[in-house]
Coordinates of C-alpha atoms (C1' of nucleotides) in Angstrom, one line a residue:
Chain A
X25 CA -7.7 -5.7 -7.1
X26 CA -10.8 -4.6 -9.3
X27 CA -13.2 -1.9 -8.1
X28 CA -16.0 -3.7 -6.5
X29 CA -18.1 -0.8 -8.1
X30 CA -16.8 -1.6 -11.9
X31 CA -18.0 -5.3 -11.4
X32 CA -21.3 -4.6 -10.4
X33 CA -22.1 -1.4 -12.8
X34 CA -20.5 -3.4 -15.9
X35 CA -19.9 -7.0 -15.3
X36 CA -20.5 -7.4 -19.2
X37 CA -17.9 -5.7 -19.8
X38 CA -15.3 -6.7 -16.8
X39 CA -16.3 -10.6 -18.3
X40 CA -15.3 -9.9 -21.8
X41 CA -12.1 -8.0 -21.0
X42 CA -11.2 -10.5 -18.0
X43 CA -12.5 -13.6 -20.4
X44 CA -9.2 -12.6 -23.6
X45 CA -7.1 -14.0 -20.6
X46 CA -8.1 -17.3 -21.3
X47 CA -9.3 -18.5 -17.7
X48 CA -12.5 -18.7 -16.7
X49 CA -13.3 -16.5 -13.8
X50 CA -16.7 -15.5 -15.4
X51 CA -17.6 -17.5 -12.7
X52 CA -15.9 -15.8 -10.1
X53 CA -17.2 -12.1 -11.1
X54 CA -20.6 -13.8 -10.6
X55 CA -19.9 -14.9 -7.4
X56 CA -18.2 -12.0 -6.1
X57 CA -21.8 -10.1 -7.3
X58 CA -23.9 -12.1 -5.3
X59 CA -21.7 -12.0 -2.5
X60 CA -22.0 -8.5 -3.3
X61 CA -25.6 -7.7 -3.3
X62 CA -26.0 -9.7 0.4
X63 CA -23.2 -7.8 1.8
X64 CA -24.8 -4.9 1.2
X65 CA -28.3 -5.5 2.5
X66 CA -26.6 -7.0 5.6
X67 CA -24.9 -3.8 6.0
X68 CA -28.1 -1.6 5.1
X69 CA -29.9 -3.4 8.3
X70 CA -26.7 -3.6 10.3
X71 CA -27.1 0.3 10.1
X72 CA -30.3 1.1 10.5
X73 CA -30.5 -1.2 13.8
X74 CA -26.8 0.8 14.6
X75 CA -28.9 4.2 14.3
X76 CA -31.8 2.3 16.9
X77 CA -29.4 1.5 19.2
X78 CA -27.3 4.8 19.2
X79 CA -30.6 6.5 19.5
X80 CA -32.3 4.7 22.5
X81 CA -29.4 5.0 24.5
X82 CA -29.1 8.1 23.7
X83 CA -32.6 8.5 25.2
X84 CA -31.2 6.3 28.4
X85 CA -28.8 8.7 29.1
X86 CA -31.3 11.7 29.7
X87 CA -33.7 9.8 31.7
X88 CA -30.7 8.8 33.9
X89 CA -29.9 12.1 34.2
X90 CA -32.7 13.5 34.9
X91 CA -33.5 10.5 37.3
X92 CA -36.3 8.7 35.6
X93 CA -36.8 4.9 35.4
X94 CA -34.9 2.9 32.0
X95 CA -35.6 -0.6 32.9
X96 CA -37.9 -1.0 29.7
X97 CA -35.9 1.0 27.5
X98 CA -32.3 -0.9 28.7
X99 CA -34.9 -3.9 27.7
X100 CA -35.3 -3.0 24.0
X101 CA -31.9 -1.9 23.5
X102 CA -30.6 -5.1 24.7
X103 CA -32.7 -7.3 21.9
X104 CA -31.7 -4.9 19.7
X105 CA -28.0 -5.6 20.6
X106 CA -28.5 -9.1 19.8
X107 CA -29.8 -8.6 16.7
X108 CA -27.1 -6.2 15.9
X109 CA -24.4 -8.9 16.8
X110 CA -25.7 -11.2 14.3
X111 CA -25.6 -9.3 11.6
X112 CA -22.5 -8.2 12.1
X113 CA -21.0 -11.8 11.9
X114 CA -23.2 -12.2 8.9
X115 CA -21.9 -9.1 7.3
X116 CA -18.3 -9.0 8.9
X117 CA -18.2 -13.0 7.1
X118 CA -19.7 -11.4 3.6
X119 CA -17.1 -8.5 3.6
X120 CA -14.3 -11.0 4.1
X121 CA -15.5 -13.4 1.3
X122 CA -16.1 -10.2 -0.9
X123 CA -12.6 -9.7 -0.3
X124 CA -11.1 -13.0 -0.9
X125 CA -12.9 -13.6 -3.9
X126 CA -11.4 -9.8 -5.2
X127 CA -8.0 -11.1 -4.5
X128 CA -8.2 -13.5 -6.7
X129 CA -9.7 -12.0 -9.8
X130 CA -7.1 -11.0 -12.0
X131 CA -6.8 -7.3 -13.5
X132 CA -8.5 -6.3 -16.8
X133 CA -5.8 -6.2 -19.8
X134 CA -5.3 -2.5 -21.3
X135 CA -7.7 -2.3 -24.2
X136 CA -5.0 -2.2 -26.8
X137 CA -3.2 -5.3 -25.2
X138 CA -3.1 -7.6 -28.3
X139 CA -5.3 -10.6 -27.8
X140 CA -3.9 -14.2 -27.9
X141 CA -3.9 -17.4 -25.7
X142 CA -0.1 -17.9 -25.1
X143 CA 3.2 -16.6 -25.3
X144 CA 3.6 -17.7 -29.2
X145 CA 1.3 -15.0 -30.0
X146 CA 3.2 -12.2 -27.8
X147 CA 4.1 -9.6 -31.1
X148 CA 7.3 -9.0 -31.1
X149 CA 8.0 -4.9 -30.8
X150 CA 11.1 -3.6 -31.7
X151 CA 14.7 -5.1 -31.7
X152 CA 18.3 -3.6 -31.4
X153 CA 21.8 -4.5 -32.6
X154 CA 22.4 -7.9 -34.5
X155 CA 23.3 -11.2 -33.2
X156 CA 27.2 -11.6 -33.2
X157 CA 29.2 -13.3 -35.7
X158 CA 31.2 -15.8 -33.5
X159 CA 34.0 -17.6 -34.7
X160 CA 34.7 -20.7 -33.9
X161 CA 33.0 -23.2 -31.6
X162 CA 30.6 -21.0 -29.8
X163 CA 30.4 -22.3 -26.0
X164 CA 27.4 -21.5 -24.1
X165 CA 27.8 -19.7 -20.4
X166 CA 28.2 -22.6 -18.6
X167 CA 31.4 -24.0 -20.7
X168 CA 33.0 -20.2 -20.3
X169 CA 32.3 -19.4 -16.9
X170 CA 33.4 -23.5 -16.0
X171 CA 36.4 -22.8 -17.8
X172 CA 37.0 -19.1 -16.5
X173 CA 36.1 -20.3 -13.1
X174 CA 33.3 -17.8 -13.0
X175 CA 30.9 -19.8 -11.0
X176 CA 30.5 -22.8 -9.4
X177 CA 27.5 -24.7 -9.4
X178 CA 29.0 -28.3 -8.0
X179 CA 29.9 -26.0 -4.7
X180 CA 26.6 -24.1 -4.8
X181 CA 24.9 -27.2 -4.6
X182 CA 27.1 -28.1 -1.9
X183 CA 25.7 -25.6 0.2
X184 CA 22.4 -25.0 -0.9
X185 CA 21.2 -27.8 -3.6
X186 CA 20.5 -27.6 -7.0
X187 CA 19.0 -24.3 -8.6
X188 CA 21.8 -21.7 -6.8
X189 CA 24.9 -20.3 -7.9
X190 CA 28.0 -19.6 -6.3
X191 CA 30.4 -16.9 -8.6
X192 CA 33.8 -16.7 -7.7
X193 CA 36.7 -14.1 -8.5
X194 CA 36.3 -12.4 -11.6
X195 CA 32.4 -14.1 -12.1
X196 CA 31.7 -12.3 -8.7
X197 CA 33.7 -9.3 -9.7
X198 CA 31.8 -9.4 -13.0
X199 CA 28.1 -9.9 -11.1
X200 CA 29.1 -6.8 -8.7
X201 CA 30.6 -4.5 -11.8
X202 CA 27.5 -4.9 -13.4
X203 CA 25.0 -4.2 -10.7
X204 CA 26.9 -1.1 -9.9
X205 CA 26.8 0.0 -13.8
X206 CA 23.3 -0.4 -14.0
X207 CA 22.2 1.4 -10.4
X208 CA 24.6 4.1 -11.3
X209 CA 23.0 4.4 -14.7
X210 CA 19.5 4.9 -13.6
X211 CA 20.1 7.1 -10.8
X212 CA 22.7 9.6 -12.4
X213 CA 21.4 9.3 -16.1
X214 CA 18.0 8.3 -15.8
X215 CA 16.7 9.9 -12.6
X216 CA 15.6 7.0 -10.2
X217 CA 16.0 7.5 -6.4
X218 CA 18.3 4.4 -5.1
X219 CA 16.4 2.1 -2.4
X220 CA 18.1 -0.4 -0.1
X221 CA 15.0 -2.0 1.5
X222 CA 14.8 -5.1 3.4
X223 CA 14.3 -8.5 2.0
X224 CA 12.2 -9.7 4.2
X225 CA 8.8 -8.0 3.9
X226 CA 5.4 -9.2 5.5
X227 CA 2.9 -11.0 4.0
X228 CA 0.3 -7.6 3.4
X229 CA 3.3 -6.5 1.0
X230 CA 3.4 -9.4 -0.9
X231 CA -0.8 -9.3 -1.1
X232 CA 0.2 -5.8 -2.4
X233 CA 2.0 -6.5 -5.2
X234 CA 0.0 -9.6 -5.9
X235 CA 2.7 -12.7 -5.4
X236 CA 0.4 -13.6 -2.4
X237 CA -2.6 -15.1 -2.4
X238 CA -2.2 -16.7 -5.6
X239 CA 1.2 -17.9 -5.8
X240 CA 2.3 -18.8 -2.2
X241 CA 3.7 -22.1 -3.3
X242 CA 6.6 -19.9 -5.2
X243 CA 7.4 -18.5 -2.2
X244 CA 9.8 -19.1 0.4
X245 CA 8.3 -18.3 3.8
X246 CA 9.8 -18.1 7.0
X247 CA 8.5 -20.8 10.2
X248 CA 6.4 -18.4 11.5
X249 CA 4.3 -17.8 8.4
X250 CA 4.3 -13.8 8.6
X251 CA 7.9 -13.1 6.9
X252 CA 8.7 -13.7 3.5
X253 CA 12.0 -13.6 1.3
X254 CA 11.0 -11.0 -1.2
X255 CA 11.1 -12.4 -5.2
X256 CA 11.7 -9.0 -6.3
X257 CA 12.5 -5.7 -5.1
X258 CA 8.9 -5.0 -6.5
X259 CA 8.0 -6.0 -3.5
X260 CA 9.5 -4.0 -0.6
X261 CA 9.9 -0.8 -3.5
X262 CA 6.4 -0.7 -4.6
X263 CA 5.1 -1.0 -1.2
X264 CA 7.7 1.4 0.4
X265 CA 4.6 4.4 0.2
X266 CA 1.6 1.7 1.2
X267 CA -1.3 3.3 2.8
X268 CA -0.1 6.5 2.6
X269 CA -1.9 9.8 0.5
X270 CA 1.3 11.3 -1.9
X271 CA 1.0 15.0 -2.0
X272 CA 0.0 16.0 -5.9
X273 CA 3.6 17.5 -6.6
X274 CA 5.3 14.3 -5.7
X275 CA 4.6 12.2 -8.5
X276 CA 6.1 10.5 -10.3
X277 CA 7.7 8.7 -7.8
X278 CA 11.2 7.1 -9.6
X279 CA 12.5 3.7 -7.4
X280 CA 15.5 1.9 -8.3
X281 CA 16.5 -0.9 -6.1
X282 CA 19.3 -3.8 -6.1
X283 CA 18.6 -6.8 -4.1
X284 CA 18.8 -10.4 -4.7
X285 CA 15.4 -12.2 -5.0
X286 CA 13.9 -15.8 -3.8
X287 CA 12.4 -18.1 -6.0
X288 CA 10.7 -21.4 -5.1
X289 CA 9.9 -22.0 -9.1
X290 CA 7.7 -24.6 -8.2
X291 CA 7.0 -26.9 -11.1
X292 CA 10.1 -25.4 -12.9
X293 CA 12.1 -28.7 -13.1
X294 CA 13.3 -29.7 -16.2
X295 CA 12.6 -26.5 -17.9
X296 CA 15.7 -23.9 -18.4
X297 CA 17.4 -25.6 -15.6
X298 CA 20.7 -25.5 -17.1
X299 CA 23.2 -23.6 -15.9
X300 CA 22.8 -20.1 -14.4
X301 CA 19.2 -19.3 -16.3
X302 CA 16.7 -20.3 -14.0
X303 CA 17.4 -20.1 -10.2
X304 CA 16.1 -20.1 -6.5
X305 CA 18.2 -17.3 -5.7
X306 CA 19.6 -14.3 -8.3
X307 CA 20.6 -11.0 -8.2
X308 CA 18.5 -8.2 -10.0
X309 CA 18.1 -4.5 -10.3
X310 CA 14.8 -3.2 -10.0
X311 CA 13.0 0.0 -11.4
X312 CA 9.9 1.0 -9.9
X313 CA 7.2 4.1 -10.6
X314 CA 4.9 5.4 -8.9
X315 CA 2.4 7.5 -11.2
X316 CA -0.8 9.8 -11.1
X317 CA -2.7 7.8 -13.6
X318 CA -3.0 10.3 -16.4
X319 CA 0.7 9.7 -17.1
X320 CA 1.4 5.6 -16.7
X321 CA 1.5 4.6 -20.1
X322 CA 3.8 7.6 -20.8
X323 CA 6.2 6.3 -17.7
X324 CA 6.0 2.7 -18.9
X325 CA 7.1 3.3 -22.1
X326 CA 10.4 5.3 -20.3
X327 CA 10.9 3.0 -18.5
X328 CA 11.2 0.3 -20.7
X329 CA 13.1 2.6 -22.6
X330 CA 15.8 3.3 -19.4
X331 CA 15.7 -0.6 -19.1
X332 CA 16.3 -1.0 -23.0
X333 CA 19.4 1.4 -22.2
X334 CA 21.6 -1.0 -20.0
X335 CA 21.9 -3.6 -23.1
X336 CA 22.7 -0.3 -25.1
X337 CA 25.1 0.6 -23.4
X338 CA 26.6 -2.9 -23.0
X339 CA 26.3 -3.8 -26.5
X340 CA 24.0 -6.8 -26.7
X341 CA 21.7 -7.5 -28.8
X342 CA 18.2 -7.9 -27.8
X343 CA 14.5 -7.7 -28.8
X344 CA 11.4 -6.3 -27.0
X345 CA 8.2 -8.3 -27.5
X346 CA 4.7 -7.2 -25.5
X347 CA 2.8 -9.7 -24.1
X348 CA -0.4 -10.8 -25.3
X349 CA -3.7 -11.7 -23.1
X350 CA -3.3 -14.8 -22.8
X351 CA 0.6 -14.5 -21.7
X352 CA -0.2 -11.2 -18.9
X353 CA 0.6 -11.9 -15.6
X354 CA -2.3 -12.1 -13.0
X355 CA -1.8 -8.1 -12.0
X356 CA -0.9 -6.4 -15.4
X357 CA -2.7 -4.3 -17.5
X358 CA 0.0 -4.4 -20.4
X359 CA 3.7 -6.0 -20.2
X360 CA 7.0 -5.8 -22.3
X361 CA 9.1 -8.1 -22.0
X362 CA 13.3 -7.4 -23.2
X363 CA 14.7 -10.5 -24.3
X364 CA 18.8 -10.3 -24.6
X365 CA 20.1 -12.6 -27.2
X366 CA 21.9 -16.2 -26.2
X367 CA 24.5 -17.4 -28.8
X368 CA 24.7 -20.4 -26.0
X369 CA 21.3 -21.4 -26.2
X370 CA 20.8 -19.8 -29.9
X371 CA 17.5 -18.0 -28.2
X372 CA 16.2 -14.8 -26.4
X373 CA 16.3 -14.7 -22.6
X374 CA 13.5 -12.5 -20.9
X375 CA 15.6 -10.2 -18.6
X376 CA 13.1 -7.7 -17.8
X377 CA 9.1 -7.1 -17.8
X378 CA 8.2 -3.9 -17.5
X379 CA 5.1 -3.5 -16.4
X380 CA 2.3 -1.1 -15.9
X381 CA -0.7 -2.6 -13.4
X382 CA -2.3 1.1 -12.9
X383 CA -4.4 0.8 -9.5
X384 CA -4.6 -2.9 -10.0
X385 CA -1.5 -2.8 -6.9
X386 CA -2.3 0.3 -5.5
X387 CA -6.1 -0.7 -4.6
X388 CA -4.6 -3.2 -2.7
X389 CA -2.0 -1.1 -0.8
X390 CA -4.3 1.5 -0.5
X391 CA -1.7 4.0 -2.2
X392 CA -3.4 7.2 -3.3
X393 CA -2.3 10.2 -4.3
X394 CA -4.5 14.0 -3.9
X395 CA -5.4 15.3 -7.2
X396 CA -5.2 18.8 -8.2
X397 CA -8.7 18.9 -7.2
X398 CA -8.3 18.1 -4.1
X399 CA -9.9 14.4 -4.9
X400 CA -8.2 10.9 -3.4
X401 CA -7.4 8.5 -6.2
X402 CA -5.0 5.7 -6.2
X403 CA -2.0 6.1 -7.9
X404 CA -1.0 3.9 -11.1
X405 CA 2.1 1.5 -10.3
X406 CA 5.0 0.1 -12.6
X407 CA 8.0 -2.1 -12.6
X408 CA 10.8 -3.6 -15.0
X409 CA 13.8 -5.1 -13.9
X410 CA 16.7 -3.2 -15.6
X411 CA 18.0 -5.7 -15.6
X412 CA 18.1 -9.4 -14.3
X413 CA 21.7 -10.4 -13.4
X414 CA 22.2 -13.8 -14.2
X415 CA 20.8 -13.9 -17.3
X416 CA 22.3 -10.8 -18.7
X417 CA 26.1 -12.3 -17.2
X418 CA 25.1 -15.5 -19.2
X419 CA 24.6 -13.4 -22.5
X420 CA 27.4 -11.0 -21.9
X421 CA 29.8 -13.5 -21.6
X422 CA 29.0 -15.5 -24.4
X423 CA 28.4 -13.0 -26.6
X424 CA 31.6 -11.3 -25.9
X425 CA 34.0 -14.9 -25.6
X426 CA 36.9 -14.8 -27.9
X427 CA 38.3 -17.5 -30.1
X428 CA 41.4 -17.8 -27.2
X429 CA 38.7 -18.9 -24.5
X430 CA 38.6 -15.4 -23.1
X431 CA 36.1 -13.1 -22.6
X432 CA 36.5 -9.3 -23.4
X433 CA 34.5 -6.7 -21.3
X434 CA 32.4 -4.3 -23.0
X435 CA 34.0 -0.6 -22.9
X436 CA 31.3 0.8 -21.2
X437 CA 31.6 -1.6 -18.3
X438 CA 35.1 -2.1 -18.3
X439 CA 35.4 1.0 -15.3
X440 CA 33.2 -0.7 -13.5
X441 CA 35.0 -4.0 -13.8
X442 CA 38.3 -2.7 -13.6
X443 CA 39.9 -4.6 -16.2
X444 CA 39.4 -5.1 -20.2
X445 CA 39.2 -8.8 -20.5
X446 CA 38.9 -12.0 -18.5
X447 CA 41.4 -14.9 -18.9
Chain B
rG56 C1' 15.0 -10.6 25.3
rG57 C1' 13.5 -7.3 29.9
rU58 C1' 11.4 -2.9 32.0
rG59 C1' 8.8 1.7 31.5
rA60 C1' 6.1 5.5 28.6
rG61 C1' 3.0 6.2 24.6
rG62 C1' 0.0 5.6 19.7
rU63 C1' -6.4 10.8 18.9
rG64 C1' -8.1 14.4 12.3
rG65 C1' -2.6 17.2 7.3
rC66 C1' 0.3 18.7 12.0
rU67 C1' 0.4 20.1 17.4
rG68 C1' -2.7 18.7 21.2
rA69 C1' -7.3 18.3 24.8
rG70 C1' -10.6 14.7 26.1
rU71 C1' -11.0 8.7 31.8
rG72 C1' -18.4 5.9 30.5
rG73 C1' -23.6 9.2 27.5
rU74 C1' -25.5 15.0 23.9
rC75 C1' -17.8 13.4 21.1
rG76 C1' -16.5 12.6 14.6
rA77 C1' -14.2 14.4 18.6
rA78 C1' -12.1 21.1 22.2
rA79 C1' -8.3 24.4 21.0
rG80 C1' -4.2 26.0 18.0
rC81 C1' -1.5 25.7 13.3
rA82 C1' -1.7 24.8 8.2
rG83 C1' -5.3 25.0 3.9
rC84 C1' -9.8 27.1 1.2
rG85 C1' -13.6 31.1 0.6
rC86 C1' -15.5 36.0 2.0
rU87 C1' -15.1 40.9 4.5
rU88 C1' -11.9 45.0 5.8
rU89 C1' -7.3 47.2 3.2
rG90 C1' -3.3 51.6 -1.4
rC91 C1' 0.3 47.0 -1.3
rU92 C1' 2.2 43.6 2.2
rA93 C1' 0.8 42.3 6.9
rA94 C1' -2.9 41.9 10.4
rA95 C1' -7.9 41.2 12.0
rG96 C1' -13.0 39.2 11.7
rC97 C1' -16.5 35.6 9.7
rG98 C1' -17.4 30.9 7.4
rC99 C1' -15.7 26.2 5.4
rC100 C1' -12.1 22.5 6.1
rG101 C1' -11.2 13.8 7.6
rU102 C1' -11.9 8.9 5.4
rA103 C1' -14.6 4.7 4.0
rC104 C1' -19.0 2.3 3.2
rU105 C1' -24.1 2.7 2.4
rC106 C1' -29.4 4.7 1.1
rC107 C1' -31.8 7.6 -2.9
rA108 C1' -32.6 6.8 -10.6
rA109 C1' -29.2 11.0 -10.0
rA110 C1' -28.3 15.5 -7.6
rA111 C1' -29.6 17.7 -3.1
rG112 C1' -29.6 15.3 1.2
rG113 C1' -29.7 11.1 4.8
rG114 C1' -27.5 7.0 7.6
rU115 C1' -23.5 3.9 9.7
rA116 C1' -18.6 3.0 10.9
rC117 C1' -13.7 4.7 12.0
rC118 C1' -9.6 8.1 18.0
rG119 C1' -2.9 1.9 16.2
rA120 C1' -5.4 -3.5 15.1
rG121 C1' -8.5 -7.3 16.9
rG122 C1' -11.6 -9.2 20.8
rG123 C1' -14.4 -8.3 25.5
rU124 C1' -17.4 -5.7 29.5
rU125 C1' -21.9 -2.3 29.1
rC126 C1' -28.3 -0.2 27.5
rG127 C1' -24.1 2.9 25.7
rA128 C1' -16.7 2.8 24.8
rA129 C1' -11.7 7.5 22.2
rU130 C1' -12.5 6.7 27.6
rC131 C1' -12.7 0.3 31.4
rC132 C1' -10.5 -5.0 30.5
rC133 C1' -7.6 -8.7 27.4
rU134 C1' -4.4 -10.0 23.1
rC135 C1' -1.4 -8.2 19.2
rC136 C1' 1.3 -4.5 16.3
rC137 C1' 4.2 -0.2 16.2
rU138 C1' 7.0 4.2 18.3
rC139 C1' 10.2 6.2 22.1
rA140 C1' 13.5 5.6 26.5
rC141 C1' 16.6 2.7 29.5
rC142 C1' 18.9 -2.3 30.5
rG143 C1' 20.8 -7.0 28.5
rC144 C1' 22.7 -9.6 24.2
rC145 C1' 24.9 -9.1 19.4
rA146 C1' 27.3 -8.0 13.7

RNA sequence: GGUGAGGUGGCUGAGUGGUCGAAAGCAGCGCUUUGCUAAAGCGCCGUACUCCAAAAGGGUACCGAGGGUUCGAAUCCCUCCCUCACCGCCA
């Protein structure tokens, strides 16, 4: 959520940043200012009759006391009470549409955030490693893990429909081994606090961290409207401090959180559907900051670094790209995104966005932090998966298959897996 | 799920219709006293919105949330949320 006092003092300037997006809600900023501007005469006249009314009876008190007739007085107050009631629906019914409107206006792009209209203008960053010289006929993830009996979607189906996957013996091992490696990575190398949280979180955390109330339709939501099955551990992590005022020694706050996450992927059919890539229902480790704002950009680039580690570690070769305008999503200020590399589908699969909306989320949460000075000011906020599961599994595996049809387990994993090879 | 108790400022805690944004204590900040520490005394010490070109300074709202009664609500009534205790059910 903007600041409803950036708008109005520099709309010029919140329309030019908002308008390298590529959307057009010029119109909304507008709106939201004149929706502005009678709000706040509504609430100018909602006072002053307030300080009429708080005044007179006041002076209906002391004639009580003292014994004195009130009739007249009761009289004027009571007109003023009307008056007061109706522009309190008038400015109660202003504030809300202020607020709905500021929901749905997206964040301003950092000023350095390259400008472009799509994702085939995201620069690409840095890479790491090479891809792997495979020998003979290179099978994608869904040949190995068919063959190795990693998965089974058929089953998953079964029990679910299509767009969920079932692992089985070593797949499952292999899913577990490498959520383990990465949560133990990031809280005993990389300093992150472990959280368990629920995965059902109410619908003010999902307005928090900006899924709702843009993109309800990606959502699964329960009957009764209020719960939802969180997409990411963004969600319940980021929101774990909402409301609150963080003491000034207590940031940065470090999160790191494993929980599966719940996609609807509306309008997703068709694209990347094949085997394990794109799914209703996968497994992900999370990393979440929270930061005084000074810092942010300083924590983003760690953790995209701490992310960048696990694919290290695990030998894969991948490439980190940042995205563009035109590519940000609705609540960042500036994205990477790591893409590991696919000898299966000869391409890079995004497996993490790390992601620094500064007080785009916290506004929203109302998560602040005291200052040195004393001051209340809302915290920055940041997230990157480190990493997503399925897709990493689906690159691991292929790139680590062997000519005999196994697949050989990266060293650095292989105490986590317990074994040096699947066959 | 049932019954009961309760939700007041950073914390503890008073306040059951008017002068209460809210006593008191603790913590915090400033000053005085003091050889240092300690102690004592005095003062300051919530948030949001809004008015004013700005500052200074006003104003309004906020005692879990939302409605209602009333000239006037922290205080009375209703609904909801949450916490605690006990009972029931259950992994």
């Amino acid at each position: 959520m903007l600041d409803i006092r950036l708008i109005r003092e520099q709309p010029d300037f919140v329309k030019s940043r908002i308008a390298t997006r590529g959307g057009d809600d010029a119109a909304k900023i507008d709106e939201v200012l004149r929706v502005d501007a009678t709000r706040r005469k509504a609430e100018t006249a909602l006072q002053q009759l307030n300080g009429d009314r708080k005044r007179l009876s006041k002076e209906i008190g002391g004639k009580r006391a003292r014994g004195e007739a009130s009739d007249e007085l009761e009289t004027r107050v009571r007109e003023v009470g009307d008056q007061i009631s109706l522009l309190n629906e008038q400015t109660s019914a202003a504030d809300e549409e202020q607020k709905r409107l500021l929901l749905q206006i997206p964040n301003l792009p950092h000023a350095n955030a390259p400008v472009g209209k799509d994702a085939s203008e995201n620069p690409v960053v840095r890479s790491w490693g090479e891809k792997p010289a495979l020998s003979g006929t290179v099978l994608d993830h869904l040949a190995l893990g068919t063959q190795l009996k990693l998965f089974d979607l058929e089953r998953a189906a079964k029990l679910s429909g299509s767009g969920f996957i079932c692992f089985t013996g070593a797949g499952a091992r292999l899913e577990r081994a490498l959520i383990n490696f990465m949560l133990d990575l990031h809280t005993r190398e990389h300093g992150y606090l472990e959280i368990s949280p629920p995965f059902l979180v109410r619908r003010e955390c999902m307005i928090g961290t900006t899924q709702l109330p843009k993109f309800e339709e990606d959502m699964y939501g329960l009957e009764n409207g209020e719960l939802f099955l969180a997409p990411t551990a963004e969600v319940p992590v980021t929101n774990f401090h909402r409301e609150e005022i963080l003491g000034p020694a207590e940031l940065p706050k470090k999160f790191v959180a494993y929980t599966p996450c719940f996609r609807r992927e509306a309008g997703s059919a068709g694209r990347e559907t094949r085997g394990i890539i794109r799914v209703h229902q996968f497994d992900k480790v999370e990393l979440v900051k929270i930061t005084a704002p000074e810092n942010s950009y300083a924590e983003h680039e760690s953790l995209t670094a701490n992310a960048e580690r696990v694919l290290q570690l695990l030998g894969l070769h991948y490439r980190v790209i940042e995205l563009c305008t035109g590519d940000l999503g609705f609540g960042g200020a500036k994205t990477y995104d790591i893409e590991v590399w696919s000898p299966g589908q000869n391409a890079y699969l995004e497996v993490s966005s790390c992601t620094n909306f500064e007080e785009f989320q916290a506004r929203r949460m109302n998560l602040r932090f005291k200052d040195a000075d004393g001051k209340n000011r809302f915290c920055h906020t940041l997230n990157g998966s480190g990493l997503a599961l399925p897709r990493l599994f689906a690159a691991l595996i292929e790139t680590y298959q062997q000519p005999d049809g196994s697949v050989r387990i990266p060293e650095k994993l292989q105490p986590h897996f317990g074994a040096a090879e699947i066959r």
